[in-house]
Amino acid sequence: MNDETRKRTSGIDRALQVMDILTERQTPMSAYELAKSVGAPVSTIYRIVDDLVEREVLSRADETRIWLGPRLMRYGLVYRSQMNMFAEARREMLALSKRTGETVQVCARDDGMMVVIAMAEGEGHFRVTSYVGTRVPLNWTASGRLLLGHLPDAERLAAFRKSARSSQTGIAETDPETLAQQSRDDYLQRLALQTGNSEYSVACIAAPIRDPDGVCVSTMSIVLPEQRVFERLEELTGEVQRAAEAVERALGRRAA
């Protein structure tokens, strides 16, 4: 690899780091803040930001702060339109929310994080802070555990060793071995339950959406107030599992 190729690769890596930081923080940031976050010289980040703004990959939120640009939305919409799983999952998500009156989310894995990729809000005044695009560590959520459940034991354990973090509520399990076993158990029973791990007084009932090879590609989850979960646990457990299975059938997976 020659020097020019190394420089070009480094520039691509820096650009991706900038976009990853903005996505993770979900707020506009200054070039100085971005440089500190990615550990790069401010002059390098200024140059990258200028190039990406010119190409509409980034945009200027105001005179000093940078935000994601409209070109990313075009890419994302085209990519998402080709995802049969997403289209089927969204349809089932909307139907499930209508049947139950509860908030329903579809979540996927982004390396060591769980990300909300679709959401239908339920009836009433209950609101959650995890909207579309929210990323949290895998060990904080029922969905996060399911998303690793199909992996071999060693890979599952290594993933939790790398990604497990303490939650803001202090309730989320952080021991990798405990998480690895719980993840496998949840996957095998096609159900995971959490209460208060990432948000106080918020519960989640999740089921895996598996492809024909058994890989958990996403999850279907019902999010509701903690005090209501046990009143409707049996009903909602069946509902969320049936919705996830409907998506699996559309993906070509046969019933076990």
mmCIF file of C-alpha atoms in Angstrom:
data_model
loop_
_atom_site.group_PDB
_atom_site.id
_atom_site.type_symbol
_atom_site.label_atom_id
_atom_site.label_comp_id
_atom_site.label_asym_id
_atom_site.label_seq_id
_atom_site.Cartn_x
_atom_site.Cartn_y
_atom_site.Cartn_z
ATOM 1 C CA MET A 1 0.000 0.000 0.000
ATOM 2 C CA ASN A 2 1.518 3.329 -1.052
ATOM 3 C CA ASP A 3 1.461 6.574 0.962
ATOM 4 C CA GLU A 4 -1.394 8.047 -1.070
ATOM 5 C CA THR A 5 -3.600 5.004 -0.407
ATOM 6 C CA ARG A 6 -2.794 5.113 3.310
ATOM 7 C CA LYS A 7 -3.750 8.797 3.467
ATOM 8 C CA ARG A 8 -6.985 8.161 1.609
ATOM 9 C CA THR A 9 -7.899 5.253 3.889
ATOM 10 C CA SER A 10 -7.109 7.345 6.952
ATOM 11 C CA GLY A 11 -9.334 10.123 5.641
ATOM 12 C CA ILE A 12 -12.207 7.669 5.136
ATOM 13 C CA ASP A 13 -11.723 6.301 8.652
ATOM 14 C CA ARG A 14 -11.791 9.815 10.124
ATOM 15 C CA ALA A 15 -14.920 10.702 8.168
ATOM 16 C CA LEU A 16 -16.657 7.568 9.454
ATOM 17 C CA GLN A 17 -15.553 8.370 13.007
ATOM 18 C CA VAL A 18 -17.079 11.833 12.729
ATOM 19 C CA MET A 19 -20.391 10.439 11.481
ATOM 20 C CA ASP A 20 -20.379 7.697 14.129
ATOM 21 C CA ILE A 21 -19.844 10.240 16.921
ATOM 22 C CA LEU A 22 -22.664 12.472 15.668
ATOM 23 C CA THR A 23 -24.960 9.459 15.379
ATOM 24 C CA GLU A 24 -24.098 8.244 18.862
ATOM 25 C CA ARG A 25 -24.427 11.656 20.549
ATOM 26 C CA GLN A 26 -27.543 12.566 18.513
ATOM 27 C CA THR A 27 -26.766 16.265 18.700
ATOM 28 C CA PRO A 28 -24.790 18.769 16.587
ATOM 29 C CA MET A 29 -21.171 19.264 17.682
ATOM 30 C CA SER A 30 -18.368 21.706 16.936
ATOM 31 C CA ALA A 31 -15.284 20.654 15.002
ATOM 32 C CA TYR A 32 -13.275 21.049 18.216
ATOM 33 C CA GLU A 33 -15.617 18.698 20.100
ATOM 34 C CA LEU A 34 -15.465 16.188 17.269
ATOM 35 C CA ALA A 35 -11.673 16.335 17.192
ATOM 36 C CA LYS A 36 -11.500 15.640 20.937
ATOM 37 C CA SER A 37 -13.955 12.762 20.633
ATOM 38 C CA VAL A 38 -12.115 10.984 17.807
ATOM 39 C CA GLY A 39 -8.616 11.893 18.996
ATOM 40 C CA ALA A 40 -7.618 13.734 15.832
ATOM 41 C CA PRO A 41 -5.974 17.129 15.189
ATOM 42 C CA VAL A 42 -8.536 19.921 14.912
ATOM 43 C CA SER A 43 -7.050 20.949 11.553
ATOM 44 C CA THR A 44 -7.710 17.438 10.189
ATOM 45 C CA ILE A 45 -11.313 17.470 11.351
ATOM 46 C CA TYR A 46 -11.891 20.965 9.930
ATOM 47 C CA ARG A 47 -10.669 19.765 6.538
ATOM 48 C CA ILE A 48 -12.821 16.605 6.637
ATOM 49 C CA VAL A 49 -15.872 18.538 7.802
ATOM 50 C CA ASP A 50 -15.500 21.083 5.007
ATOM 51 C CA ASP A 51 -15.255 18.322 2.408
ATOM 52 C CA LEU A 52 -18.280 16.457 3.776
ATOM 53 C CA VAL A 53 -20.402 19.597 4.106
ATOM 54 C CA GLU A 54 -19.626 20.457 0.480
ATOM 55 C CA ARG A 55 -20.872 16.984 -0.507
ATOM 56 C CA GLU A 56 -23.974 17.225 1.758
ATOM 57 C CA VAL A 57 -22.850 14.258 3.851
ATOM 58 C CA LEU A 58 -22.696 16.701 6.771
ATOM 59 C CA SER A 59 -24.464 20.021 7.261
ATOM 60 C CA ARG A 60 -23.954 23.122 9.405
ATOM 61 C CA ALA A 61 -26.475 23.374 12.232
ATOM 62 C CA ASP A 62 -25.275 26.924 12.961
ATOM 63 C CA GLU A 63 -22.063 28.950 12.685
ATOM 64 C CA THR A 64 -20.021 26.580 14.856
ATOM 65 C CA ARG A 65 -21.777 23.205 15.027
ATOM 66 C CA ILE A 66 -21.903 20.322 12.558
ATOM 67 C CA TRP A 67 -24.736 17.856 11.961
ATOM 68 C CA LEU A 68 -25.510 14.953 9.636
ATOM 69 C CA GLY A 69 -26.415 15.892 6.078
ATOM 70 C CA PRO A 70 -29.321 15.136 3.712
ATOM 71 C CA ARG A 71 -27.225 12.879 1.503
ATOM 72 C CA LEU A 72 -27.119 10.309 4.317
ATOM 73 C CA MET A 73 -30.904 10.187 4.385
ATOM 74 C CA ARG A 74 -31.022 9.444 0.672
ATOM 75 C CA TYR A 75 -28.593 6.558 1.150
ATOM 76 C CA GLY A 76 -30.489 5.283 4.172
ATOM 77 C CA LEU A 77 -33.894 5.404 2.521
ATOM 78 C CA VAL A 78 -32.680 3.520 -0.542
ATOM 79 C CA TYR A 79 -30.945 0.912 1.635
ATOM 80 C CA ARG A 80 -33.986 0.505 3.872
ATOM 81 C CA SER A 81 -36.361 0.179 0.908
ATOM 82 C CA GLN A 82 -34.473 -2.947 -0.158
ATOM 83 C CA MET A 83 -34.754 -4.613 3.233
ATOM 84 C CA ASN A 84 -37.611 -7.095 3.068
ATOM 85 C CA MET A 85 -37.176 -7.747 6.754
ATOM 86 C CA PHE A 86 -37.657 -4.107 7.626
ATOM 87 C CA ALA A 87 -40.811 -3.758 5.534
ATOM 88 C CA GLU A 88 -42.355 -6.890 7.044
ATOM 89 C CA ALA A 89 -41.235 -5.989 10.564
ATOM 90 C CA ARG A 90 -42.693 -2.496 10.260
ATOM 91 C CA ARG A 91 -46.028 -3.869 9.077
ATOM 92 C CA GLU A 92 -46.203 -6.321 11.990
ATOM 93 C CA MET A 93 -45.010 -3.627 14.410
ATOM 94 C CA LEU A 94 -47.857 -1.295 13.458
ATOM 95 C CA ALA A 95 -50.418 -4.093 13.705
ATOM 96 C CA LEU A 96 -49.085 -5.212 17.084
ATOM 97 C CA SER A 97 -49.205 -1.689 18.482
ATOM 98 C CA LYS A 98 -52.794 -1.293 17.258
ATOM 99 C CA ARG A 99 -53.878 -4.628 18.781
ATOM 100 C CA THR A 100 -52.264 -4.064 22.172
ATOM 101 C CA GLY A 101 -52.407 -0.280 22.482
ATOM 102 C CA GLU A 102 -48.760 -0.362 23.602
ATOM 103 C CA THR A 103 -45.542 1.110 22.182
ATOM 104 C CA VAL A 104 -43.727 -1.346 19.919
ATOM 105 C CA GLN A 105 -40.143 -1.171 18.649
ATOM 106 C CA VAL A 106 -38.058 -3.073 16.123
ATOM 107 C CA CYS A 107 -34.393 -3.206 17.125
ATOM 108 C CA ALA A 108 -31.171 -4.428 15.524
ATOM 109 C CA ARG A 109 -27.513 -4.814 16.442
ATOM 110 C CA ASP A 110 -24.863 -2.222 15.638
ATOM 111 C CA ASP A 111 -21.608 -3.839 16.799
ATOM 112 C CA GLY A 112 -21.714 -3.656 20.617
ATOM 113 C CA MET A 113 -24.887 -1.603 20.674
ATOM 114 C CA MET A 114 -28.594 -2.135 20.168
ATOM 115 C CA VAL A 115 -30.270 0.414 17.888
ATOM 116 C CA VAL A 116 -33.977 1.190 17.507
ATOM 117 C CA ILE A 117 -34.756 1.032 13.764
ATOM 118 C CA ALA A 118 -38.543 1.468 13.871
ATOM 119 C CA MET A 119 -41.161 2.457 16.434
ATOM 120 C CA ALA A 120 -44.942 2.755 16.785
ATOM 121 C CA GLU A 121 -46.170 4.711 19.792
ATOM 122 C CA GLY A 122 -49.007 3.291 21.848
ATOM 123 C CA GLU A 123 -52.113 4.922 23.175
ATOM 124 C CA GLY A 124 -52.191 7.170 26.228
ATOM 125 C CA HIS A 125 -49.584 9.426 27.766
ATOM 126 C CA PHE A 126 -46.772 6.878 28.304
ATOM 127 C CA ARG A 127 -43.600 7.894 26.460
ATOM 128 C CA VAL A 128 -40.147 6.359 26.244
ATOM 129 C CA THR A 129 -36.853 8.153 25.614
ATOM 130 C CA SER A 130 -35.568 5.520 23.163
ATOM 131 C CA TYR A 131 -36.803 6.732 19.790
ATOM 132 C CA VAL A 132 -35.684 5.628 16.308
ATOM 133 C CA GLY A 133 -31.902 5.901 16.083
ATOM 134 C CA THR A 134 -31.303 5.455 19.808
ATOM 135 C CA ARG A 135 -28.278 3.238 20.533
ATOM 136 C CA VAL A 136 -27.634 1.613 23.906
ATOM 137 C CA PRO A 137 -25.251 -1.141 25.045
ATOM 138 C CA LEU A 138 -26.496 -4.649 24.320
ATOM 139 C CA ASN A 139 -26.568 -5.660 27.982
ATOM 140 C CA TRP A 140 -29.052 -2.912 28.871
ATOM 141 C CA THR A 141 -31.974 -4.374 26.971
ATOM 142 C CA ALA A 142 -33.985 -7.538 26.438
ATOM 143 C CA SER A 143 -33.528 -7.063 22.691
ATOM 144 C CA GLY A 144 -29.777 -6.674 23.097
ATOM 145 C CA ARG A 145 -29.483 -10.067 24.765
ATOM 146 C CA LEU A 146 -31.567 -11.735 22.057
ATOM 147 C CA LEU A 147 -29.456 -10.237 19.277
ATOM 148 C CA LEU A 148 -26.441 -12.237 20.485
ATOM 149 C CA GLY A 149 -28.301 -15.404 21.428
ATOM 150 C CA HIS A 150 -27.628 -17.303 18.201
ATOM 151 C CA LEU A 151 -23.831 -16.933 18.440
ATOM 152 C CA PRO A 152 -21.537 -19.776 19.573
ATOM 153 C CA ASP A 153 -20.679 -19.683 23.280
ATOM 154 C CA ALA A 154 -17.179 -18.237 22.847
ATOM 155 C CA GLU A 155 -18.312 -15.468 20.478
ATOM 156 C CA ARG A 156 -21.250 -14.540 22.683
ATOM 157 C CA LEU A 157 -19.038 -14.311 25.754
ATOM 158 C CA ALA A 158 -16.413 -12.257 23.901
ATOM 159 C CA ALA A 159 -19.077 -9.853 22.643
ATOM 160 C CA PHE A 160 -20.375 -9.173 26.147
ATOM 161 C CA ARG A 161 -16.844 -8.827 27.539
ATOM 162 C CA LYS A 162 -16.224 -6.133 24.968
ATOM 163 C CA SER A 163 -19.527 -4.255 25.155
ATOM 164 C CA ALA A 164 -21.133 -4.665 28.608
ATOM 165 C CA ARG A 165 -21.432 -1.398 30.536
ATOM 166 C CA SER A 166 -23.182 -0.177 33.658
ATOM 167 C CA SER A 167 -26.558 1.404 32.972
ATOM 168 C CA GLN A 168 -27.743 4.754 34.249
ATOM 169 C CA THR A 169 -30.210 2.992 36.529
ATOM 170 C CA GLY A 170 -27.473 0.722 37.893
ATOM 171 C CA ILE A 171 -29.713 -2.315 37.375
ATOM 172 C CA ALA A 172 -28.388 -3.797 34.119
ATOM 173 C CA GLU A 173 -26.331 -6.979 34.473
ATOM 174 C CA THR A 174 -22.669 -6.476 33.522
ATOM 175 C CA ASP A 175 -21.070 -9.863 34.210
ATOM 176 C CA PRO A 176 -20.179 -11.312 30.764
ATOM 177 C CA GLU A 177 -20.646 -14.953 31.751
ATOM 178 C CA THR A 178 -24.062 -14.321 33.276
ATOM 179 C CA LEU A 179 -25.087 -12.289 30.232
ATOM 180 C CA ALA A 180 -23.837 -14.922 27.798
ATOM 181 C CA GLN A 181 -25.897 -17.640 29.468
ATOM 182 C CA GLN A 182 -28.966 -15.448 29.821
ATOM 183 C CA SER A 183 -28.668 -14.429 26.181
ATOM 184 C CA ARG A 184 -28.671 -18.055 25.035
ATOM 185 C CA ASP A 185 -31.572 -18.985 27.319
ATOM 186 C CA ASP A 186 -33.636 -16.023 26.083
ATOM 187 C CA TYR A 187 -32.941 -16.918 22.465
ATOM 188 C CA LEU A 188 -33.928 -20.572 22.937
ATOM 189 C CA GLN A 189 -37.217 -19.691 24.620
ATOM 190 C CA ARG A 190 -37.781 -16.907 22.039
ATOM 191 C CA LEU A 191 -38.502 -14.368 24.721
ATOM 192 C CA ALA A 192 -36.656 -11.816 26.871
ATOM 193 C CA LEU A 193 -38.009 -9.601 29.626
ATOM 194 C CA GLN A 194 -36.437 -6.608 31.323
ATOM 195 C CA THR A 195 -37.632 -4.088 33.881
ATOM 196 C CA GLY A 196 -35.878 -0.823 34.662
ATOM 197 C CA ASN A 197 -32.499 -1.669 33.127
ATOM 198 C CA SER A 198 -32.092 1.375 30.889
ATOM 199 C CA GLU A 199 -35.022 3.577 31.985
ATOM 200 C CA TYR A 200 -36.596 3.787 35.423
ATOM 201 C CA SER A 201 -40.080 2.202 35.678
ATOM 202 C CA VAL A 202 -39.996 1.028 32.043
ATOM 203 C CA ALA A 203 -40.359 -2.630 31.056
ATOM 204 C CA CYS A 204 -39.773 -4.435 27.767
ATOM 205 C CA ILE A 205 -40.966 -7.783 26.382
ATOM 206 C CA ALA A 206 -38.973 -8.846 23.315
ATOM 207 C CA ALA A 207 -38.963 -11.731 20.834
ATOM 208 C CA PRO A 208 -36.277 -12.567 18.257
ATOM 209 C CA ILE A 209 -36.756 -12.225 14.505
ATOM 210 C CA ARG A 210 -34.584 -15.000 13.026
ATOM 211 C CA ASP A 211 -33.551 -15.538 9.432
ATOM 212 C CA PRO A 212 -33.725 -19.009 7.788
ATOM 213 C CA ASP A 213 -30.277 -19.825 9.226
ATOM 214 C CA GLY A 214 -31.344 -19.017 12.778
ATOM 215 C CA VAL A 215 -29.487 -15.708 13.029
ATOM 216 C CA CYS A 216 -31.317 -13.137 15.166
ATOM 217 C CA VAL A 217 -31.342 -10.253 12.676
ATOM 218 C CA SER A 218 -33.660 -8.033 14.707
ATOM 219 C CA THR A 219 -36.215 -8.098 17.511
ATOM 220 C CA MET A 220 -39.840 -7.157 18.039
ATOM 221 C CA SER A 221 -40.462 -5.618 21.465
ATOM 222 C CA ILE A 222 -43.315 -4.132 23.467
ATOM 223 C CA VAL A 223 -42.283 -1.260 25.738
ATOM 224 C CA LEU A 224 -44.620 -0.286 28.564
ATOM 225 C CA PRO A 225 -44.766 0.982 32.147
ATOM 226 C CA GLU A 226 -43.250 -1.452 34.635
ATOM 227 C CA GLN A 227 -46.393 -1.593 36.781
ATOM 228 C CA ARG A 228 -48.453 -2.762 33.777
ATOM 229 C CA VAL A 229 -46.178 -5.497 32.474
ATOM 230 C CA PHE A 230 -47.154 -8.193 34.953
ATOM 231 C CA GLU A 231 -50.872 -7.437 34.571
ATOM 232 C CA ARG A 232 -50.637 -8.306 30.865
ATOM 233 C CA LEU A 233 -47.530 -10.509 30.736
ATOM 234 C CA GLU A 234 -49.130 -13.693 29.363
ATOM 235 C CA GLU A 235 -51.203 -11.801 26.788
ATOM 236 C CA LEU A 236 -48.368 -9.599 25.561
ATOM 237 C CA THR A 237 -45.845 -12.451 25.511
ATOM 238 C CA GLY A 238 -48.028 -14.351 23.060
ATOM 239 C CA GLU A 239 -48.674 -11.248 20.976
ATOM 240 C CA VAL A 240 -45.027 -10.270 20.540
ATOM 241 C CA GLN A 241 -43.936 -13.832 19.745
ATOM 242 C CA ARG A 242 -46.646 -14.212 17.114
ATOM 243 C CA ALA A 243 -45.676 -10.906 15.507
ATOM 244 C CA ALA A 244 -41.994 -11.927 15.359
ATOM 245 C CA GLU A 245 -42.911 -15.318 13.904
ATOM 246 C CA ALA A 246 -44.978 -13.641 11.182
ATOM 247 C CA VAL A 247 -41.904 -11.680 10.088
ATOM 248 C CA GLU A 248 -39.815 -14.860 10.138
ATOM 249 C CA ARG A 249 -42.283 -16.654 7.873
ATOM 250 C CA ALA A 250 -42.107 -13.758 5.425
ATOM 251 C CA LEU A 251 -38.315 -14.138 5.437
ATOM 252 C CA GLY A 252 -38.657 -17.831 4.557
ATOM 253 C CA ARG A 253 -38.087 -19.400 7.951
ATOM 254 C CA ARG A 254 -40.184 -22.475 8.667
ATOM 255 C CA ALA A 255 -41.876 -22.911 12.008
ATOM 256 C CA ALA A 256 -39.858 -25.023 14.449
#
